[in-house]
């Protein structure tokens, strides 16, 4: 075997090993975290009422899969609805703002108000308006996530390359063509970045609403567990929520890599500087 073939095979094997390592990296990180938690509880002798061992909590989840599946599904559906509602409303509002200085000046105070608003205080109003339906939870999740989406969408739609923008104008491209072919693709990295943050915020919003307005969902199970000192159920709800959030973010990262293969950020991710 020639040195060239040997070098090529060695490079291929190293690339495969690197891809495998990157694939299992999230699992390794979670495993290290759980093992550290387990060791700390065992060594410190801390009471289970304060901090149970993760092995006990995971065992409780495994023993009651239907319970967590049922309530986790409610929370996931409500958080997802709020997430996507916030996304579409934010893109629509950011589009108006980027094309009209008047709309930008008129809308920015509303963005600040929503950002500063204590959403929990509005829950009784949502209950009066919508009753015990999914809508109070969906709207709460939306309000938790809307501001990061709208600010990142506005930044992305604005941050177009000046020379490329002038090139589009020089060939008489319409505003609609500039929007779809230049502004929207340019905003995608910002929207994906906001999406990773908003996944946790949407779950948080749904859980907060379930604390007060629901008899289903992981927020309700955590509230019941807290009020009755059901430590395993409380931490089980937390771990299932964390698992949902991590899984969705990883899926979002995979979609981003597929959609934004052309963007420099993905080139850096796939071929990091040595």
mmCIF file of C-alpha atoms in Angstrom, residues 20-236:
data_model
loop_
_atom_site.group_PDB
_atom_site.id
_atom_site.type_symbol
_atom_site.label_atom_id
_atom_site.label_comp_id
_atom_site.label_asym_id
_atom_site.label_seq_id
_atom_site.Cartn_x
_atom_site.Cartn_y
_atom_site.Cartn_z
ATOM 1 C CA UNK A 20 -18.999 9.787 15.758
ATOM 2 C CA UNK A 21 -17.519 11.748 18.649
ATOM 3 C CA UNK A 22 -19.598 14.810 17.757
ATOM 4 C CA UNK A 23 -22.691 12.626 17.460
ATOM 5 C CA UNK A 24 -22.339 11.176 20.947
ATOM 6 C CA UNK A 25 -21.051 14.397 22.546
ATOM 7 C CA UNK A 26 -24.503 15.457 23.867
ATOM 8 C CA UNK A 27 -25.010 12.015 25.410
ATOM 9 C CA UNK A 28 -21.568 12.173 27.007
ATOM 10 C CA UNK A 29 -22.287 15.614 28.441
ATOM 11 C CA UNK A 30 -25.602 14.506 29.965
ATOM 12 C CA UNK A 31 -24.000 11.325 31.317
ATOM 13 C CA UNK A 32 -21.190 13.253 33.022
ATOM 14 C CA UNK A 33 -23.738 15.617 34.546
ATOM 15 C CA UNK A 34 -25.930 12.810 35.908
ATOM 16 C CA UNK A 35 -22.961 10.808 37.213
ATOM 17 C CA UNK A 36 -21.584 13.900 38.963
ATOM 18 C CA UNK A 37 -24.996 14.508 40.511
ATOM 19 C CA UNK A 38 -25.227 10.865 41.665
ATOM 20 C CA UNK A 39 -21.749 10.898 43.182
ATOM 21 C CA UNK A 40 -22.350 14.201 44.956
ATOM 22 C CA UNK A 41 -25.582 12.992 46.586
ATOM 23 C CA UNK A 42 -24.024 9.705 47.686
ATOM 24 C CA UNK A 43 -20.832 11.286 49.058
ATOM 25 C CA UNK A 44 -22.443 14.277 50.742
ATOM 26 C CA UNK A 45 -25.215 12.238 52.345
ATOM 27 C CA UNK A 46 -27.751 14.950 51.552
ATOM 28 C CA UNK A 47 -31.353 14.056 52.385
ATOM 29 C CA UNK A 48 -33.500 12.766 49.480
ATOM 30 C CA UNK A 49 -36.147 15.350 50.364
ATOM 31 C CA UNK A 50 -33.681 18.076 49.450
ATOM 32 C CA UNK A 51 -31.964 16.415 46.495
ATOM 33 C CA UNK A 52 -32.686 12.824 45.427
ATOM 34 C CA UNK A 53 -30.304 10.652 43.444
ATOM 35 C CA UNK A 54 -30.882 10.851 39.665
ATOM 36 C CA UNK A 55 -30.918 7.049 39.477
ATOM 37 C CA UNK A 56 -33.953 7.017 41.792
ATOM 38 C CA UNK A 57 -35.717 9.736 39.782
ATOM 39 C CA UNK A 58 -35.020 8.042 36.445
ATOM 40 C CA UNK A 59 -36.228 4.771 37.942
ATOM 41 C CA UNK A 60 -39.475 6.502 38.908
ATOM 42 C CA UNK A 61 -39.899 7.781 35.347
ATOM 43 C CA UNK A 62 -39.271 4.301 33.923
ATOM 44 C CA UNK A 63 -41.848 2.842 36.307
ATOM 45 C CA UNK A 64 -44.530 5.356 35.239
ATOM 46 C CA UNK A 65 -43.976 5.986 31.506
ATOM 47 C CA UNK A 66 -47.674 6.488 30.683
ATOM 48 C CA UNK A 67 -47.989 9.177 33.365
ATOM 49 C CA UNK A 68 -45.087 11.241 32.049
ATOM 50 C CA UNK A 69 -46.004 10.593 28.411
ATOM 51 C CA UNK A 70 -49.531 11.896 28.964
ATOM 52 C CA UNK A 71 -48.553 15.043 30.835
ATOM 53 C CA UNK A 72 -45.416 15.638 28.758
ATOM 54 C CA UNK A 73 -47.526 15.522 25.575
ATOM 55 C CA UNK A 74 -49.831 18.254 26.908
ATOM 56 C CA UNK A 75 -46.916 20.509 27.781
ATOM 57 C CA UNK A 76 -45.142 19.843 24.493
ATOM 58 C CA UNK A 77 -48.227 20.634 22.391
ATOM 59 C CA UNK A 78 -48.937 23.862 24.280
ATOM 60 C CA UNK A 79 -45.306 24.992 24.177
ATOM 61 C CA UNK A 80 -45.004 24.127 20.465
ATOM 62 C CA UNK A 81 -48.167 26.055 19.604
ATOM 63 C CA UNK A 82 -46.914 29.095 21.524
ATOM 64 C CA UNK A 83 -43.455 28.769 19.947
ATOM 65 C CA UNK A 84 -44.713 28.716 16.357
ATOM 66 C CA UNK A 85 -47.354 31.378 16.975
ATOM 67 C CA UNK A 86 -44.661 33.671 18.381
ATOM 68 C CA UNK A 87 -42.398 32.886 15.421
ATOM 69 C CA UNK A 88 -44.927 33.753 12.715
ATOM 70 C CA UNK A 89 -46.229 36.863 14.478
ATOM 71 C CA UNK A 90 -42.649 38.034 15.106
ATOM 72 C CA UNK A 91 -41.600 37.575 11.469
ATOM 73 C CA UNK A 92 -44.717 39.442 10.300
ATOM 74 C CA UNK A 93 -44.133 42.335 12.704
ATOM 75 C CA UNK A 94 -40.389 42.479 11.927
ATOM 76 C CA UNK A 95 -41.205 42.570 8.197
ATOM 77 C CA UNK A 96 -43.439 45.598 8.723
ATOM 78 C CA UNK A 97 -40.790 47.266 10.867
ATOM 79 C CA UNK A 98 -37.955 46.741 8.390
ATOM 80 C CA UNK A 99 -39.978 48.215 5.511
ATOM 81 C CA UNK A 100 -41.446 51.174 7.378
ATOM 82 C CA UNK A 101 -39.703 53.529 9.759
ATOM 83 C CA UNK A 102 -43.114 54.623 11.042
ATOM 84 C CA UNK A 103 -44.026 51.015 11.908
ATOM 85 C CA UNK A 104 -40.664 50.546 13.579
ATOM 86 C CA UNK A 105 -41.136 53.594 15.798
ATOM 87 C CA UNK A 106 -44.735 52.650 16.556
ATOM 88 C CA UNK A 107 -43.990 48.987 17.341
ATOM 89 C CA UNK A 108 -40.780 49.233 19.357
ATOM 90 C CA UNK A 109 -42.536 50.568 22.505
ATOM 91 C CA UNK A 110 -44.928 47.604 22.303
ATOM 92 C CA UNK A 111 -41.946 45.222 22.155
ATOM 93 C CA UNK A 112 -40.492 46.856 25.266
ATOM 94 C CA UNK A 113 -43.855 46.640 27.057
ATOM 95 C CA UNK A 114 -44.187 42.920 26.289
ATOM 96 C CA UNK A 115 -40.602 42.347 27.406
ATOM 97 C CA UNK A 116 -41.183 44.173 30.702
ATOM 98 C CA UNK A 117 -44.631 42.747 31.368
ATOM 99 C CA UNK A 118 -44.999 40.250 34.255
ATOM 100 C CA UNK A 119 -46.851 37.600 32.276
ATOM 101 C CA UNK A 120 -47.812 35.628 35.394
ATOM 102 C CA UNK A 121 -49.988 38.553 36.513
ATOM 103 C CA UNK A 122 -52.026 38.214 33.301
ATOM 104 C CA UNK A 123 -52.913 34.556 33.876
ATOM 105 C CA UNK A 124 -56.193 35.345 35.706
ATOM 106 C CA UNK A 125 -57.204 37.537 32.749
ATOM 107 C CA UNK A 126 -56.412 34.753 30.292
ATOM 108 C CA UNK A 127 -58.552 32.448 32.391
ATOM 109 C CA UNK A 128 -61.473 34.912 32.260
ATOM 110 C CA UNK A 129 -61.105 35.391 28.514
ATOM 111 C CA UNK A 130 -60.499 31.808 27.382
ATOM 112 C CA UNK A 131 -61.575 29.609 30.304
ATOM 113 C CA UNK A 132 -59.866 26.286 31.032
ATOM 114 C CA UNK A 133 -58.863 25.742 27.414
ATOM 115 C CA UNK A 134 -55.354 25.314 25.988
ATOM 116 C CA UNK A 135 -55.293 28.954 24.867
ATOM 117 C CA UNK A 136 -54.125 30.550 28.139
ATOM 118 C CA UNK A 137 -51.105 28.225 28.155
ATOM 119 C CA UNK A 138 -50.420 28.795 24.456
ATOM 120 C CA UNK A 139 -50.585 32.575 24.800
ATOM 121 C CA UNK A 140 -48.339 32.486 27.868
ATOM 122 C CA UNK A 141 -45.752 30.428 25.979
ATOM 123 C CA UNK A 142 -46.042 32.859 23.064
ATOM 124 C CA UNK A 143 -45.469 35.915 25.259
ATOM 125 C CA UNK A 144 -42.394 34.271 26.784
ATOM 126 C CA UNK A 145 -40.858 33.737 23.327
ATOM 127 C CA UNK A 146 -42.107 36.596 21.150
ATOM 128 C CA UNK A 147 -39.554 39.283 22.044
ATOM 129 C CA UNK A 148 -36.408 37.212 21.244
ATOM 130 C CA UNK A 149 -37.976 36.189 17.944
ATOM 131 C CA UNK A 150 -38.997 39.684 16.870
ATOM 132 C CA UNK A 151 -35.686 41.317 17.818
ATOM 133 C CA UNK A 152 -33.621 38.658 16.048
ATOM 134 C CA UNK A 153 -35.910 38.674 13.009
ATOM 135 C CA UNK A 154 -35.580 42.458 12.761
ATOM 136 C CA UNK A 155 -31.784 42.265 13.041
ATOM 137 C CA UNK A 156 -31.594 39.506 10.438
ATOM 138 C CA UNK A 157 -33.899 41.215 7.937
ATOM 139 C CA UNK A 158 -31.861 44.403 8.254
ATOM 140 C CA UNK A 159 -28.389 42.873 8.122
ATOM 141 C CA UNK A 160 -28.169 42.433 4.389
ATOM 142 C CA UNK A 161 -24.967 43.007 2.475
ATOM 143 C CA UNK A 162 -25.070 46.519 1.014
ATOM 144 C CA UNK A 163 -23.412 45.601 -2.266
ATOM 145 C CA UNK A 164 -25.756 42.652 -2.790
ATOM 146 C CA UNK A 165 -28.737 44.862 -2.002
ATOM 147 C CA UNK A 166 -27.571 47.413 -4.557
ATOM 148 C CA UNK A 167 -27.072 44.624 -7.100
ATOM 149 C CA UNK A 168 -30.683 43.511 -6.627
ATOM 150 C CA UNK A 169 -31.840 47.095 -7.145
ATOM 151 C CA UNK A 170 -29.694 47.485 -10.265
ATOM 152 C CA UNK A 171 -31.551 44.625 -11.987
ATOM 153 C CA UNK A 172 -34.905 46.157 -11.001
ATOM 154 C CA UNK A 173 -35.756 43.497 -8.430
ATOM 155 C CA UNK A 174 -39.048 44.191 -6.694
ATOM 156 C CA UNK A 175 -39.306 44.712 -2.965
ATOM 157 C CA UNK A 176 -40.968 41.291 -2.741
ATOM 158 C CA UNK A 177 -38.057 39.634 -4.595
ATOM 159 C CA UNK A 178 -35.510 41.387 -2.373
ATOM 160 C CA UNK A 179 -37.457 40.219 0.672
ATOM 161 C CA UNK A 180 -37.684 36.544 -0.317
ATOM 162 C CA UNK A 181 -34.319 36.123 -2.048
ATOM 163 C CA UNK A 182 -32.139 38.333 0.156
ATOM 164 C CA UNK A 183 -33.703 39.353 3.452
ATOM 165 C CA UNK A 184 -35.334 36.054 4.453
ATOM 166 C CA UNK A 185 -32.244 33.867 3.751
ATOM 167 C CA UNK A 186 -30.071 36.391 5.577
ATOM 168 C CA UNK A 187 -32.380 36.331 8.625
ATOM 169 C CA UNK A 188 -32.404 32.533 9.018
ATOM 170 C CA UNK A 189 -29.210 32.276 11.151
ATOM 171 C CA UNK A 190 -30.644 34.879 13.531
ATOM 172 C CA UNK A 191 -33.996 33.073 13.694
ATOM 173 C CA UNK A 192 -32.361 29.720 14.410
ATOM 174 C CA UNK A 193 -30.274 31.342 17.131
ATOM 175 C CA UNK A 194 -33.429 32.818 18.662
ATOM 176 C CA UNK A 195 -35.180 29.470 18.274
ATOM 177 C CA UNK A 196 -32.637 27.687 20.461
ATOM 178 C CA UNK A 197 -33.279 30.209 23.226
ATOM 179 C CA UNK A 198 -37.041 30.204 22.727
ATOM 180 C CA UNK A 199 -37.382 26.423 23.060
ATOM 181 C CA UNK A 200 -36.667 26.669 26.779
ATOM 182 C CA UNK A 201 -38.736 29.842 27.123
ATOM 183 C CA UNK A 202 -41.770 28.239 25.456
ATOM 184 C CA UNK A 203 -41.579 25.215 27.750
ATOM 185 C CA UNK A 204 -41.167 27.546 30.715
ATOM 186 C CA UNK A 205 -44.197 29.601 29.696
ATOM 187 C CA UNK A 206 -46.390 26.532 29.275
ATOM 188 C CA UNK A 207 -45.262 25.123 32.637
ATOM 189 C CA UNK A 208 -45.881 28.413 34.468
ATOM 190 C CA UNK A 209 -49.421 28.573 33.063
ATOM 191 C CA UNK A 210 -50.034 24.921 33.971
ATOM 192 C CA UNK A 211 -49.151 25.691 37.566
ATOM 193 C CA UNK A 212 -52.322 27.768 37.866
ATOM 194 C CA UNK A 213 -54.624 26.978 34.951
ATOM 195 C CA UNK A 214 -54.454 23.280 34.223
ATOM 196 C CA UNK A 215 -55.091 19.790 35.528
ATOM 197 C CA UNK A 216 -52.734 18.320 32.945
ATOM 198 C CA UNK A 217 -49.143 18.907 31.901
ATOM 199 C CA UNK A 218 -45.782 18.749 33.607
ATOM 200 C CA UNK A 219 -46.354 22.085 35.295
ATOM 201 C CA UNK A 220 -49.399 20.643 37.036
ATOM 202 C CA UNK A 221 -47.571 17.441 38.014
ATOM 203 C CA UNK A 222 -44.704 19.494 39.454
ATOM 204 C CA UNK A 223 -47.131 21.705 41.413
ATOM 205 C CA UNK A 224 -48.980 18.703 42.839
ATOM 206 C CA UNK A 225 -45.672 17.034 43.712
ATOM 207 C CA UNK A 226 -44.454 20.185 45.458
ATOM 208 C CA UNK A 227 -47.644 20.596 47.490
ATOM 209 C CA UNK A 228 -47.628 16.923 48.555
ATOM 210 C CA UNK A 229 -43.848 16.512 48.947
ATOM 211 C CA UNK A 230 -43.682 13.919 46.172
ATOM 212 C CA UNK A 231 -39.984 14.463 45.580
ATOM 213 C CA UNK A 232 -39.515 11.793 42.894
ATOM 214 C CA UNK A 233 -42.467 13.104 40.873
ATOM 215 C CA UNK A 234 -41.238 16.688 41.211
ATOM 216 C CA UNK A 235 -37.757 15.883 39.962
ATOM 217 C CA UNK A 236 -39.179 13.463 37.392
#
